[in-house]
mmCIF file of C-alpha atoms in Angstrom:
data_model
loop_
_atom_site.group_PDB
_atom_site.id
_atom_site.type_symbol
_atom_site.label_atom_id
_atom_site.label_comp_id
_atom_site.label_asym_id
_atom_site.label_seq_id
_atom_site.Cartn_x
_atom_site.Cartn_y
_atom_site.Cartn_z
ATOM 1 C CA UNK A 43 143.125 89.772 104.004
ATOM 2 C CA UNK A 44 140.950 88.591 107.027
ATOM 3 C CA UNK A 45 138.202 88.461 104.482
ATOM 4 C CA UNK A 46 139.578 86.048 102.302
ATOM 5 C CA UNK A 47 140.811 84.466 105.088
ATOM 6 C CA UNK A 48 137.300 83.494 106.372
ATOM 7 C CA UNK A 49 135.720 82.669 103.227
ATOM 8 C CA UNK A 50 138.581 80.159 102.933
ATOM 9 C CA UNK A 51 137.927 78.217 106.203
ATOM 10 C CA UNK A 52 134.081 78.481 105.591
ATOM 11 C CA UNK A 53 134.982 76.868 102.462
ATOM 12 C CA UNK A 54 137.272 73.777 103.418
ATOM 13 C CA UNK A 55 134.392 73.392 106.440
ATOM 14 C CA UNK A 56 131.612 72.798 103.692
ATOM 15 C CA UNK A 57 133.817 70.649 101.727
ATOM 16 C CA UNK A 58 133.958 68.129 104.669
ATOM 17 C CA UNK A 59 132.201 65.363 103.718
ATOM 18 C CA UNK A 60 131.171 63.842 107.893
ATOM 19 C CA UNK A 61 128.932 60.986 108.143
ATOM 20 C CA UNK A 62 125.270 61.885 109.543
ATOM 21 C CA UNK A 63 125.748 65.633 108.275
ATOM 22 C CA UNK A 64 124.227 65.096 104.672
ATOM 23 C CA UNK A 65 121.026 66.061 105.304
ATOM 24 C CA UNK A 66 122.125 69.601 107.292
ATOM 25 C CA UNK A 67 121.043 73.252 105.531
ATOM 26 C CA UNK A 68 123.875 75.665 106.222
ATOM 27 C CA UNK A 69 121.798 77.895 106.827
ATOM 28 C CA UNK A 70 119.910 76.610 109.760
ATOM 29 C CA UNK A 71 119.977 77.717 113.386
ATOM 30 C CA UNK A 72 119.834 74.081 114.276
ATOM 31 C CA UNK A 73 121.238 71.225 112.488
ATOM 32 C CA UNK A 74 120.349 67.584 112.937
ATOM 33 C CA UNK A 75 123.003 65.022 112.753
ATOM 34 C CA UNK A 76 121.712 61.431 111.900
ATOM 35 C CA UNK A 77 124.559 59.116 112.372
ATOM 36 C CA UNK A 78 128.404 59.228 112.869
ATOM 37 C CA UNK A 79 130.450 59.696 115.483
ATOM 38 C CA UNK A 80 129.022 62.672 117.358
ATOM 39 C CA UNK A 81 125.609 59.637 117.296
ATOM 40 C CA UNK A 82 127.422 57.128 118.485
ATOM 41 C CA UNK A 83 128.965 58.923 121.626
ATOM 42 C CA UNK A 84 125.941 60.819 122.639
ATOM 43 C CA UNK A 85 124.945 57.454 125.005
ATOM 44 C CA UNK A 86 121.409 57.436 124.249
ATOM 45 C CA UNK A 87 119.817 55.488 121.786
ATOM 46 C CA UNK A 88 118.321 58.216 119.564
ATOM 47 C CA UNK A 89 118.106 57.947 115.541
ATOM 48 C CA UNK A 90 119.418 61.596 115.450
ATOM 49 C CA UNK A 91 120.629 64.602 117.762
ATOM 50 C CA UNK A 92 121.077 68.263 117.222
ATOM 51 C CA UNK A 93 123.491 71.024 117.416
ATOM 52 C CA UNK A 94 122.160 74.306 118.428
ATOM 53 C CA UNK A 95 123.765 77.703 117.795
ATOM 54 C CA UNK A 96 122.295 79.709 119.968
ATOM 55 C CA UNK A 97 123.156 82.011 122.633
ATOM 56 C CA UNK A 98 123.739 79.981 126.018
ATOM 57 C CA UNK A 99 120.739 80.202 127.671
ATOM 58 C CA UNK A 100 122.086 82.560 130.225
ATOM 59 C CA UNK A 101 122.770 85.275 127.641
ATOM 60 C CA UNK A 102 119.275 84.867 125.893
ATOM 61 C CA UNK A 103 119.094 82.087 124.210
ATOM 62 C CA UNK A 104 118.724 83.293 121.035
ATOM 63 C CA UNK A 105 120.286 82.852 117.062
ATOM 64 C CA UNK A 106 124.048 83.692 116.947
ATOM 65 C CA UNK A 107 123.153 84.724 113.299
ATOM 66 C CA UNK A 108 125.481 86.020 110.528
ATOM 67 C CA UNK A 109 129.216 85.805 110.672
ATOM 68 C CA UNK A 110 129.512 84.803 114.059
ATOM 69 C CA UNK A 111 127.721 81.362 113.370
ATOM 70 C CA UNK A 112 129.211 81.068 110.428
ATOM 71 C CA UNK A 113 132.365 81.039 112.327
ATOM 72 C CA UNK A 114 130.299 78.468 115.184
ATOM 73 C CA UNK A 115 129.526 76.456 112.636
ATOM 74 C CA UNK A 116 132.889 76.280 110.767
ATOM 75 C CA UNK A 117 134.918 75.712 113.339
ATOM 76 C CA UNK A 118 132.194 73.015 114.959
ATOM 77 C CA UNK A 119 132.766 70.673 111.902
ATOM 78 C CA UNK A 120 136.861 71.513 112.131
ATOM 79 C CA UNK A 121 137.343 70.587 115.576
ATOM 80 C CA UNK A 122 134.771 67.324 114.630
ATOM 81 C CA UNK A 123 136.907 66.088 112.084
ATOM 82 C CA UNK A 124 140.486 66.723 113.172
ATOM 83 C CA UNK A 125 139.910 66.074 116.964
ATOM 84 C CA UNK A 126 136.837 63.873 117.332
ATOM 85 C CA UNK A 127 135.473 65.324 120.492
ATOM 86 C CA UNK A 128 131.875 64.551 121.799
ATOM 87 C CA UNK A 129 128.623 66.029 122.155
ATOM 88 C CA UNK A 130 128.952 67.823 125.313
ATOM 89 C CA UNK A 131 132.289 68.977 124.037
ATOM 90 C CA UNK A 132 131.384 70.552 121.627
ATOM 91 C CA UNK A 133 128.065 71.927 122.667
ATOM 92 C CA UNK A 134 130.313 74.262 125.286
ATOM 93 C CA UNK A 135 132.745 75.447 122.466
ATOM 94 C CA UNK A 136 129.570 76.609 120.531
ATOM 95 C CA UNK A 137 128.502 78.481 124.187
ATOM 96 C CA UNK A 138 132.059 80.178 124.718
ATOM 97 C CA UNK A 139 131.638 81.334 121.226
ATOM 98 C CA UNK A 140 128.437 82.742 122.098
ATOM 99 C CA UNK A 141 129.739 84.510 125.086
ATOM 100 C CA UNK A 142 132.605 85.962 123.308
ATOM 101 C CA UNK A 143 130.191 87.176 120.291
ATOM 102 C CA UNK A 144 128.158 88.360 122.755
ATOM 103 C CA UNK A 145 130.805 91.010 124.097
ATOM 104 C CA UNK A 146 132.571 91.720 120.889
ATOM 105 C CA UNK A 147 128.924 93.032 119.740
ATOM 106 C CA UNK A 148 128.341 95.290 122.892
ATOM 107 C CA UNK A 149 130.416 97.190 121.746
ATOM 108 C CA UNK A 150 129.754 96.645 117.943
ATOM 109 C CA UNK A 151 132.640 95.050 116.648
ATOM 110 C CA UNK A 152 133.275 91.863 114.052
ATOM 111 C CA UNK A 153 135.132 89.086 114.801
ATOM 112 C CA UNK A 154 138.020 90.800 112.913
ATOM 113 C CA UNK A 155 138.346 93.487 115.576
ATOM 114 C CA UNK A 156 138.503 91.033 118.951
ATOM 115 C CA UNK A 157 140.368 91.977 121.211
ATOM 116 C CA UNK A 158 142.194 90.156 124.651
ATOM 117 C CA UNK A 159 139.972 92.423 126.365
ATOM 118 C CA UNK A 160 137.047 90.902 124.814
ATOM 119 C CA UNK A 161 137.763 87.814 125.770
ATOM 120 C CA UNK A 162 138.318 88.572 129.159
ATOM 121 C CA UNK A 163 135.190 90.060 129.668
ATOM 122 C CA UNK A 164 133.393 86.674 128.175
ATOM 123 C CA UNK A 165 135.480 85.011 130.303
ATOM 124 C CA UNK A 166 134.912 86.928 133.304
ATOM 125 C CA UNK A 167 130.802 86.229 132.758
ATOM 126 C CA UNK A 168 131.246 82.563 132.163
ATOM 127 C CA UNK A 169 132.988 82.084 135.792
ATOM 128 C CA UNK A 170 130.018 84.155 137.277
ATOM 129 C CA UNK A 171 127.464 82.102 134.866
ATOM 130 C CA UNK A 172 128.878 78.659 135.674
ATOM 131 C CA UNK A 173 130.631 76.687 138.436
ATOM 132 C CA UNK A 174 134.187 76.628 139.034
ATOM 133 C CA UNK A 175 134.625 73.320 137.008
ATOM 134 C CA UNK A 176 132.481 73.891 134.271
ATOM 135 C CA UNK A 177 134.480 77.551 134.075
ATOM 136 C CA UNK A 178 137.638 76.101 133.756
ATOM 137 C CA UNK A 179 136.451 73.712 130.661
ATOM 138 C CA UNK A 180 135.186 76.939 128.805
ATOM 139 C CA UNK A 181 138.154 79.597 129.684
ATOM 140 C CA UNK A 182 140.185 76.741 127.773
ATOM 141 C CA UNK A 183 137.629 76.760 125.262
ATOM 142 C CA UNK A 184 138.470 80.410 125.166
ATOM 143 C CA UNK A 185 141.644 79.723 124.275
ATOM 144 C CA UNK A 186 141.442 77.257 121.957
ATOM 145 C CA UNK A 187 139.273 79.754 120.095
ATOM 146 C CA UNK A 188 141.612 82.807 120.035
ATOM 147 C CA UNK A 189 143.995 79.837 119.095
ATOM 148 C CA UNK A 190 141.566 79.111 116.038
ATOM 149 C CA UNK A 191 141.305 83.359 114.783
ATOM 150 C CA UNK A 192 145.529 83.220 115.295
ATOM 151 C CA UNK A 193 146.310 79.897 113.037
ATOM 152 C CA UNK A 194 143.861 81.121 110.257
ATOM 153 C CA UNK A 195 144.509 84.947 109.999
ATOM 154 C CA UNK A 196 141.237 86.334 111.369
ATOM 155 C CA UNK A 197 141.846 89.206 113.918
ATOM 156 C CA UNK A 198 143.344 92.381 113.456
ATOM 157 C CA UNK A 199 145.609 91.564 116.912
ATOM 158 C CA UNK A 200 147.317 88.484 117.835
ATOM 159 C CA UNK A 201 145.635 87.264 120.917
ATOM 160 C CA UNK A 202 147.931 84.145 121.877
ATOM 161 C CA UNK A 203 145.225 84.337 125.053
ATOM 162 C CA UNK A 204 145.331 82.872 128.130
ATOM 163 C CA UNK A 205 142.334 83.737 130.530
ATOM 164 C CA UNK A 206 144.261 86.093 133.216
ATOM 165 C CA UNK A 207 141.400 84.139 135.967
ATOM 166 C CA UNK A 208 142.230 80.503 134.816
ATOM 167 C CA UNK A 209 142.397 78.117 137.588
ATOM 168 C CA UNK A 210 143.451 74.352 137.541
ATOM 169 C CA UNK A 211 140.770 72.662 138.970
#
């Protein structure tokens, strides 16, 4: 059950215990992270930074919202604690997210009903929306994220997706 199989994830996410993520509401569209690693690596020297999900600017800007940043969000703290990858990192996982919610809900969909196709079509904006480079970051992004609904049961369809575009830069 695809169901059951989100609650689950959204579960084990909350049960992480990261350091600088006490004081974060669930809830919120933007979370403030006071100390740990994601701190440490961000090069300034701020007291805190914060993690936006949002819509990338180009697509409005505005709250994910509902299951889709539940999903953001979940995954965000997975990908913290098993890979340890920075800021910028994983601000442009949280914006190929975006793009792909964006086109499942065109055409009024939930995450449990992506499709390749949708992906594609997410993928197809980000290479008009950013430069060849930054592109090729966020179609593997793409993947990783179809990789992410495979592993844990979400989808309908097995994706194992590959943008059809994708270019070694």
């Amino acid at each position: 059950d695809r169901q059951v199989n989100f609650n689950n994830l959204v579960a084990k996410a909350k049960l992480l215990k990261l350091e600088g993520f006490e004081l974060i509401e669930w809830d919120e569209e933007v979370w403030e992270i006071t100390g740990g690693r994601l701190l440490q690596q961000s090069g300034k020297n701020s007291l805190s930074i914060t993690m936006n999900f949002s819509y990338p600017p180009k697509l409005g800007g505005e709250r994910i919202g509902g299951t889709w940043e539940k999903l953001a969000k979940t995954l965000f703290l997975l990908r913290l604690h098993s890979k340890q990858q920075n800021l910028s990192n994983q601000r442009s996982f949280i914006a190929v997210v975006g793009y792909i919610a964006y086109f499942v809900n065109q055409r009024q969909a939930s995450i449990y009903d992506i499709t390749r196709e949708d992906l594609e079509h997410a993928c197809n904006a980000i290479s008009k929306d950013y430069s060849e480079s930054s592109g090729y970051n966020f179609h593997k992004f793409a993947a990783e994220f179809a990789g992410h609904l495979d592993a844990n049961g979400l989808c309908k369809n097995f994706l194992n997706y590959k943008y059809g575009g994708f270019k070694r830069q």
